mmCIF file of C-alpha atoms in Angstrom:
data_model
loop_
_atom_site.group_PDB
_atom_site.id
_atom_site.type_symbol
_atom_site.label_atom_id
_atom_site.label_comp_id
_atom_site.label_asym_id
_atom_site.label_seq_id
_atom_site.Cartn_x
_atom_site.Cartn_y
_atom_site.Cartn_z
ATOM 1 C CA MET A 98 -33.382 -19.492 6.416
ATOM 2 C CA GLU A 99 -31.370 -19.684 3.354
ATOM 3 C CA ILE A 100 -31.261 -17.064 0.351
ATOM 4 C CA ILE A 101 -31.745 -18.738 -2.925
ATOM 5 C CA GLU A 102 -31.276 -15.453 -4.924
ATOM 6 C CA GLN A 103 -31.443 -11.922 -4.657
ATOM 7 C CA PHE A 104 -31.346 -9.015 -6.753
ATOM 8 C CA VAL A 105 -31.518 -5.113 -6.562
ATOM 9 C CA ALA A 106 -31.519 -2.849 -9.495
ATOM 10 C CA GLY A 107 -31.944 1.148 -9.988
ATOM 11 C CA LYS A 108 -34.330 2.208 -12.618
ATOM 12 C CA SER A 109 -31.373 4.511 -13.725
ATOM 13 C CA GLY A 110 -28.615 1.809 -13.670
ATOM 14 C CA ASP A 111 -26.967 3.712 -10.618
ATOM 15 C CA PRO A 112 -26.980 1.967 -7.656
ATOM 16 C CA HIS A 113 -26.099 4.980 -5.485
ATOM 17 C CA GLY A 114 -29.889 6.524 -6.409
ATOM 18 C CA CYS A 115 -31.776 2.951 -5.996
ATOM 19 C CA GLU A 116 -34.510 3.328 -3.470
ATOM 20 C CA ASP A 117 -35.098 -0.325 -2.882
ATOM 21 C CA ALA A 118 -33.228 -2.788 -0.425
ATOM 22 C CA ILE A 119 -33.230 -6.267 0.737
ATOM 23 C CA VAL A 120 -32.257 -7.439 4.275
ATOM 24 C CA VAL A 121 -32.105 -10.932 5.408
ATOM 25 C CA THR A 122 -31.396 -12.066 8.949
ATOM 26 C CA GLY A 123 -31.571 -15.317 10.625
ATOM 27 C CA ARG A 124 -35.005 -14.151 12.167
ATOM 28 C CA HIS A 125 -36.423 -11.969 9.287
ATOM 29 C CA ALA A 126 -36.312 -11.524 5.348
ATOM 30 C CA ALA A 127 -37.885 -8.407 3.995
ATOM 31 C CA VAL A 128 -37.893 -6.403 0.807
ATOM 32 C CA ILE A 129 -38.290 -2.533 1.406
ATOM 33 C CA ASP A 130 -39.361 0.013 -1.546
ATOM 34 C CA GLY A 131 -38.696 3.911 -0.619
ATOM 35 C CA ALA A 132 -41.245 5.967 -2.460
ATOM 36 C CA THR A 133 -40.501 8.340 -5.116
ATOM 37 C CA ASP A 134 -40.946 11.876 -4.017
ATOM 38 C CA VAL A 135 -42.189 13.747 -6.924
ATOM 39 C CA SER A 136 -41.231 16.851 -5.548
ATOM 40 C CA GLY A 137 -37.494 16.219 -5.666
ATOM 41 C CA ARG A 138 -36.803 17.230 -2.266
ATOM 42 C CA THR A 139 -33.414 15.602 -0.821
ATOM 43 C CA PHE A 140 -32.493 14.917 2.768
ATOM 44 C CA HIS A 141 -28.957 15.185 3.868
ATOM 45 C CA GLY A 142 -27.982 14.879 -0.138
ATOM 46 C CA ARG A 143 -30.145 11.584 -0.566
ATOM 47 C CA SER A 144 -33.903 11.462 -2.022
ATOM 48 C CA GLY A 145 -36.593 10.989 0.467
ATOM 49 C CA GLY A 146 -37.066 7.475 -0.656
ATOM 50 C CA TRP A 147 -33.755 6.223 -0.099
ATOM 51 C CA TRP A 148 -34.007 8.128 3.317
ATOM 52 C CA ALA A 149 -36.887 6.118 4.354
ATOM 53 C CA MET A 150 -35.628 2.901 2.887
ATOM 54 C CA ASN A 151 -32.365 3.153 4.835
ATOM 55 C CA ALA A 152 -34.044 3.689 8.221
ATOM 56 C CA CYS A 153 -36.407 0.718 7.757
ATOM 57 C CA ARG A 154 -33.189 -1.277 6.586
ATOM 58 C CA ASP A 155 -31.428 -0.556 9.994
ATOM 59 C CA VAL A 156 -34.689 -1.360 12.003
ATOM 60 C CA ILE A 157 -35.345 -4.639 10.632
ATOM 61 C CA GLY A 158 -31.448 -5.733 10.787
ATOM 62 C CA ARG A 159 -32.097 -5.592 14.789
ATOM 63 C CA LEU A 160 -35.649 -6.743 15.358
ATOM 64 C CA ALA A 161 -35.682 -9.508 17.793
ATOM 65 C CA GLU A 162 -36.684 -13.160 16.763
ATOM 66 C CA ASP A 163 -40.172 -12.885 18.656
ATOM 67 C CA THR A 164 -41.329 -9.393 17.474
ATOM 68 C CA ASP A 165 -44.639 -9.563 16.300
ATOM 69 C CA ALA A 166 -46.245 -7.395 13.507
ATOM 70 C CA GLY A 167 -47.505 -4.806 15.421
ATOM 71 C CA THR A 168 -44.428 -4.385 17.390
ATOM 72 C CA ALA A 169 -42.237 -4.082 14.285
ATOM 73 C CA VAL A 170 -44.395 -1.511 12.603
ATOM 74 C CA ALA A 171 -44.200 0.745 15.628
ATOM 75 C CA ALA A 172 -40.245 0.486 15.723
ATOM 76 C CA LEU A 173 -40.322 1.226 12.041
ATOM 77 C CA THR A 174 -42.453 4.197 12.427
ATOM 78 C CA ALA A 175 -40.455 5.357 15.566
ATOM 79 C CA GLU A 176 -37.060 5.162 13.662
ATOM 80 C CA LEU A 177 -38.435 6.790 10.672
ATOM 81 C CA ALA A 178 -39.875 9.818 12.559
ATOM 82 C CA ALA A 179 -36.599 10.097 14.690
ATOM 83 C CA ARG A 180 -34.840 10.768 11.297
ATOM 84 C CA THR A 181 -37.192 12.919 9.190
ATOM 85 C CA GLU A 182 -40.436 14.948 9.826
ATOM 86 C CA PRO A 183 -43.332 12.496 9.970
ATOM 87 C CA GLY A 184 -44.982 12.319 6.704
ATOM 88 C CA ASP A 185 -41.986 13.956 4.438
ATOM 89 C CA THR A 186 -40.908 10.788 3.405
ATOM 90 C CA ALA A 187 -42.138 7.038 3.064
ATOM 91 C CA ALA A 188 -41.217 3.337 2.297
ATOM 92 C CA SER A 189 -43.266 0.269 1.484
ATOM 93 C CA VAL A 190 -42.034 -2.805 3.421
ATOM 94 C CA THR A 191 -42.756 -6.635 3.357
ATOM 95 C CA VAL A 192 -41.241 -8.721 5.934
ATOM 96 C CA TYR A 193 -41.146 -12.645 6.620
ATOM 97 C CA SER A 194 -40.935 -13.697 10.081
ATOM 98 C CA ALA A 195 -39.439 -17.033 10.368
ATOM 99 C CA ALA A 196 -40.147 -17.660 14.210
ATOM 100 C CA ARG A 197 -43.980 -16.519 13.665
ATOM 101 C CA ARG A 198 -44.032 -18.091 10.092
ATOM 102 C CA GLU A 199 -46.038 -14.958 8.920
ATOM 103 C CA ILE A 200 -45.335 -12.275 6.137
ATOM 104 C CA TRP A 201 -46.019 -8.694 7.087
ATOM 105 C CA GLN A 202 -46.955 -6.582 4.165
ATOM 106 C CA ILE A 203 -47.239 -2.670 4.845
ATOM 107 C CA GLY A 204 -47.708 -1.235 1.449
ATOM 108 C CA ASP A 205 -47.353 -2.667 -2.108
ATOM 109 C CA VAL A 206 -44.066 -4.847 -1.825
ATOM 110 C CA GLY A 207 -45.457 -7.846 -3.162
ATOM 111 C CA PHE A 208 -44.829 -11.784 -2.057
ATOM 112 C CA ALA A 209 -45.537 -15.034 -3.467
ATOM 113 C CA TYR A 210 -45.273 -18.743 -3.224
ATOM 114 C CA ARG A 211 -46.674 -21.466 -4.988
ATOM 115 C CA GLY A 212 -50.196 -21.866 -4.820
ATOM 116 C CA LEU A 213 -50.846 -18.389 -3.902
ATOM 117 C CA PRO A 214 -52.996 -16.505 -6.532
ATOM 118 C CA PRO A 215 -50.984 -13.498 -7.654
ATOM 119 C CA ALA A 216 -53.773 -10.793 -6.697
ATOM 120 C CA ALA A 217 -53.277 -11.857 -2.897
ATOM 121 C CA GLY A 218 -49.882 -11.151 -2.766
ATOM 122 C CA GLN A 219 -49.430 -8.118 -5.019
ATOM 123 C CA PRO A 220 -52.111 -5.830 -4.122
ATOM 124 C CA ARG A 221 -52.392 -2.222 -6.036
ATOM 125 C CA LYS A 222 -54.111 0.543 -3.950
ATOM 126 C CA LEU A 223 -57.024 2.386 -5.701
ATOM 127 C CA VAL A 224 -55.516 5.747 -6.090
ATOM 128 C CA ASP A 225 -52.585 4.241 -8.344
ATOM 129 C CA ARG A 226 -55.264 2.249 -10.430
ATOM 130 C CA VAL A 227 -56.932 5.734 -10.948
ATOM 131 C CA ALA A 228 -53.932 7.641 -11.554
ATOM 132 C CA ALA A 229 -52.482 5.068 -13.967
ATOM 133 C CA SER A 230 -55.969 4.696 -16.110
ATOM 134 C CA PHE A 231 -56.098 8.805 -16.266
ATOM 135 C CA ARG A 232 -52.531 9.127 -17.590
ATOM 136 C CA ALA A 233 -52.985 6.179 -19.938
ATOM 137 C CA ALA A 234 -56.363 8.102 -21.545
ATOM 138 C CA VAL A 235 -53.870 11.089 -21.570
ATOM 139 C CA ILE A 236 -51.267 9.421 -23.373
ATOM 140 C CA ALA A 237 -53.729 7.594 -25.868
ATOM 141 C CA ALA A 238 -55.332 11.171 -26.783
ATOM 142 C CA GLU A 239 -51.942 12.733 -27.306
ATOM 143 C CA ALA A 240 -50.918 9.471 -29.823
ATOM 144 C CA ALA A 241 -54.460 10.088 -31.407
ATOM 145 C CA ALA A 242 -53.639 13.666 -32.165
ATOM 146 C CA GLY A 243 -50.258 12.882 -33.650
ATOM 147 C CA ARG A 244 -48.413 14.617 -30.912
ATOM 148 C CA ILE A 245 -46.492 11.508 -29.744
ATOM 149 C CA SER A 246 -45.750 8.126 -31.139
ATOM 150 C CA MET A 247 -46.381 5.055 -29.052
ATOM 151 C CA ASP A 248 -43.045 3.510 -30.111
ATOM 152 C CA ARG A 249 -40.777 6.086 -28.723
ATOM 153 C CA VAL A 250 -41.068 7.339 -25.309
ATOM 154 C CA THR A 251 -40.206 11.091 -25.024
ATOM 155 C CA GLU A 252 -38.527 13.047 -22.320
ATOM 156 C CA GLU A 253 -41.717 14.687 -21.195
ATOM 157 C CA ASP A 254 -44.273 12.490 -20.509
ATOM 158 C CA PRO A 255 -47.818 14.354 -21.065
ATOM 159 C CA GLY A 256 -49.709 11.829 -19.281
ATOM 160 C CA ARG A 257 -47.623 11.938 -15.808
ATOM 161 C CA LEU A 258 -47.511 15.695 -16.203
ATOM 162 C CA ALA A 259 -51.306 15.418 -16.263
ATOM 163 C CA ALA A 260 -51.792 12.909 -13.256
ATOM 164 C CA ARG A 261 -49.350 15.046 -11.233
ATOM 165 C CA ALA A 262 -52.291 16.712 -10.043
ATOM 166 C CA LEU A 263 -53.087 13.505 -8.038
ATOM 167 C CA VAL A 264 -50.171 11.887 -7.526
ATOM 168 C CA SER A 265 -48.535 15.109 -5.893
ATOM 169 C CA ARG A 266 -51.695 14.612 -3.225
ATOM 170 C CA GLN A 267 -51.890 11.317 -2.872
ATOM 171 C CA ASP A 268 -49.875 11.007 0.570
ATOM 172 C CA ALA A 269 -53.109 12.799 1.953
ATOM 173 C CA PHE A 270 -54.491 9.375 1.869
ATOM 174 C CA ARG A 271 -51.562 7.637 3.233
ATOM 175 C CA ASN A 272 -51.993 5.783 6.470
ATOM 176 C CA ARG A 273 -55.611 6.393 6.420
ATOM 177 C CA THR A 274 -58.656 4.180 6.246
ATOM 178 C CA GLY A 275 -61.140 4.721 3.646
ATOM 179 C CA PRO A 276 -61.606 3.873 -0.083
ATOM 180 C CA TYR A 277 -58.357 5.669 -1.073
ATOM 181 C CA GLY A 278 -56.191 4.908 2.001
ATOM 182 C CA TYR A 279 -53.238 3.058 2.000
ATOM 183 C CA ALA A 280 -50.284 1.879 4.048
ATOM 184 C CA ALA A 281 -46.401 2.918 4.310
ATOM 185 C CA ILE A 282 -43.918 3.403 6.921
ATOM 186 C CA ASP A 283 -44.015 7.247 6.914
ATOM 187 C CA GLY A 284 -43.304 8.149 10.441
ATOM 188 C CA ARG A 285 -46.863 8.537 11.664
ATOM 189 C CA PRO A 286 -49.424 5.761 13.000
ATOM 190 C CA VAL A 287 -50.160 2.890 10.712
ATOM 191 C CA PRO A 288 -53.842 1.794 10.965
ATOM 192 C CA PRO A 289 -53.491 -1.876 12.040
ATOM 193 C CA SER A 290 -56.390 -2.544 9.719
ATOM 194 C CA LEU A 291 -54.024 -1.479 6.584
ATOM 195 C CA VAL A 292 -51.450 -3.964 7.759
ATOM 196 C CA VAL A 293 -51.637 -7.286 6.165
ATOM 197 C CA VAL A 294 -50.466 -10.183 8.222
ATOM 198 C CA HIS A 295 -50.425 -13.447 6.343
ATOM 199 C CA PRO A 296 -49.903 -16.709 7.713
ATOM 200 C CA VAL A 297 -47.582 -18.882 5.591
ATOM 201 C CA PRO A 298 -48.734 -22.494 5.514
ATOM 202 C CA ASP A 299 -46.642 -25.261 6.997
ATOM 203 C CA ASP A 300 -46.046 -26.950 3.773
ATOM 204 C CA VAL A 301 -44.588 -23.853 1.977
ATOM 205 C CA ASP A 302 -40.784 -23.997 1.617
ATOM 206 C CA GLU A 303 -39.781 -21.486 -0.780
ATOM 207 C CA LEU A 304 -40.997 -17.775 -0.286
ATOM 208 C CA ARG A 305 -40.514 -14.761 -2.817
ATOM 209 C CA ILE A 306 -40.774 -11.169 -2.208
ATOM 210 C CA ALA A 307 -40.358 -8.235 -4.561
ATOM 211 C CA SER A 308 -41.007 -4.757 -4.978
ATOM 212 C CA ASP A 309 -43.606 -3.342 -7.574
ATOM 213 C CA GLY A 310 -40.661 -2.869 -10.085
ATOM 214 C CA TYR A 311 -41.408 -6.377 -11.046
ATOM 215 C CA PRO A 312 -45.157 -6.484 -12.323
ATOM 216 C CA VAL A 313 -45.097 -10.321 -12.049
ATOM 217 C CA ILE A 314 -43.094 -12.345 -9.219
ATOM 218 C CA GLY A 315 -41.865 -15.129 -11.058
ATOM 219 C CA GLU A 316 -40.671 -18.498 -9.456
ATOM 220 C CA SER A 317 -37.327 -17.297 -10.306
ATOM 221 C CA LEU A 318 -35.545 -14.067 -10.686
ATOM 222 C CA ALA A 319 -34.620 -15.180 -14.327
ATOM 223 C CA GLU A 320 -38.326 -15.485 -14.788
ATOM 224 C CA SER A 321 -39.026 -12.490 -13.203
ATOM 225 C CA GLU A 322 -36.797 -10.611 -15.500
ATOM 226 C CA SER A 323 -37.671 -12.138 -18.574
ATOM 227 C CA ILE A 324 -41.276 -11.184 -18.130
ATOM 228 C CA LEU A 325 -40.462 -7.393 -17.191
ATOM 229 C CA GLY A 326 -37.967 -7.209 -20.271
ATOM 230 C CA GLY A 327 -40.488 -8.359 -22.486
ATOM 231 C CA LEU A 328 -43.072 -6.212 -21.136
ATOM 232 C CA LEU A 329 -40.625 -3.009 -21.476
ATOM 233 C CA VAL A 330 -40.151 -3.726 -25.012
ATOM 234 C CA LYS A 331 -44.207 -4.440 -25.648
ATOM 235 C CA ASP A 332 -45.191 -1.187 -23.498
ATOM 236 C CA PRO A 333 -42.573 1.253 -22.951
ATOM 237 C CA TRP A 334 -45.139 4.114 -22.229
ATOM 238 C CA CYS A 335 -46.342 1.737 -19.436
ATOM 239 C CA VAL A 336 -50.110 2.089 -20.365
ATOM 240 C CA ALA A 337 -51.162 -1.288 -20.945
ATOM 241 C CA GLU A 338 -49.798 -4.359 -19.157
ATOM 242 C CA LEU A 339 -47.245 -2.279 -17.472
ATOM 243 C CA ALA A 340 -49.714 0.610 -16.822
ATOM 244 C CA GLY A 341 -48.584 2.989 -14.190
ATOM 245 C CA THR A 342 -47.956 6.586 -13.425
ATOM 246 C CA LYS A 343 -44.516 7.074 -15.364
ATOM 247 C CA ALA A 344 -42.975 5.609 -18.432
ATOM 248 C CA VAL A 345 -39.295 4.378 -18.977
ATOM 249 C CA ARG A 346 -37.785 7.342 -19.656
ATOM 250 C CA PRO A 347 -34.747 7.949 -22.110
ATOM 251 C CA GLY A 348 -31.358 6.831 -20.358
ATOM 252 C CA GLN A 349 -33.232 4.609 -17.800
ATOM 253 C CA VAL A 350 -33.488 0.930 -17.882
ATOM 254 C CA SER A 351 -36.757 0.458 -16.247
ATOM 255 C CA PHE A 352 -39.757 2.442 -15.210
ATOM 256 C CA ASP A 353 -38.948 1.749 -11.490
ATOM 257 C CA ASP A 354 -36.271 0.537 -9.501
ATOM 258 C CA ARG A 355 -36.789 -3.311 -8.543
ATOM 259 C CA ALA A 356 -35.935 -5.766 -5.605
ATOM 260 C CA TYR A 357 -36.306 -9.462 -5.799
ATOM 261 C CA LEU A 358 -35.704 -12.064 -2.930
ATOM 262 C CA ARG A 359 -36.360 -15.866 -3.096
ATOM 263 C CA ILE A 360 -35.637 -17.746 0.106
ATOM 264 C CA ARG A 361 -35.770 -21.125 1.483
ATOM 265 C CA ARG A 362 -37.574 -21.729 5.009
#
């Protein structure tokens, strides 16, 4: 595998607090997205998302060449369970296995290659869509009442405060099947039905993997950054094209950490 380009940036501009990471070995390539802990808890001085990301990064770096998806998920799960109480921290992970020519997707880190429909590689869990839609409605109501301006994001996000009732509870759906269920590495068993194993066609020679800090995985880093930058200007509250559970807060450079990897195989 050859790294064509890679980039990681934290939403605050401080790399110390970034919960995204990239791992590339001769055997595997991966992007990891540590889950934001809305409670604000820390573990040994680091956020829960960073702690989960770091555990996954260590495991991927030592996966054997012939490892299959199930074995990899079990190893990631066991490592995080050994470091924190299962369920306390979580991360989404997407891995490319060179030997198996497969992409393994656990959570919402996206992947793309030429010819693949965007929806196929960038899933969005139902509970996030519900929370984002509700938050957008609250923001719209506040703007209609004249209490906020859609042109200027305030320190206090009334939509996020309202959506917190769901966001703070959604980990109850993590690693459970059902309409709101979704996968993540959190130290608890991941139902196999929630793990995506995607064979990569033989004629594909370039792959792109990116965290959900990129709304569109462009064919290059420059394109991905350009699209993101334009949308941040157009939708700073993140209620339209960037609809999500949080806006770009004052002092931040984006709504979320982001990581982009493009490789040639």
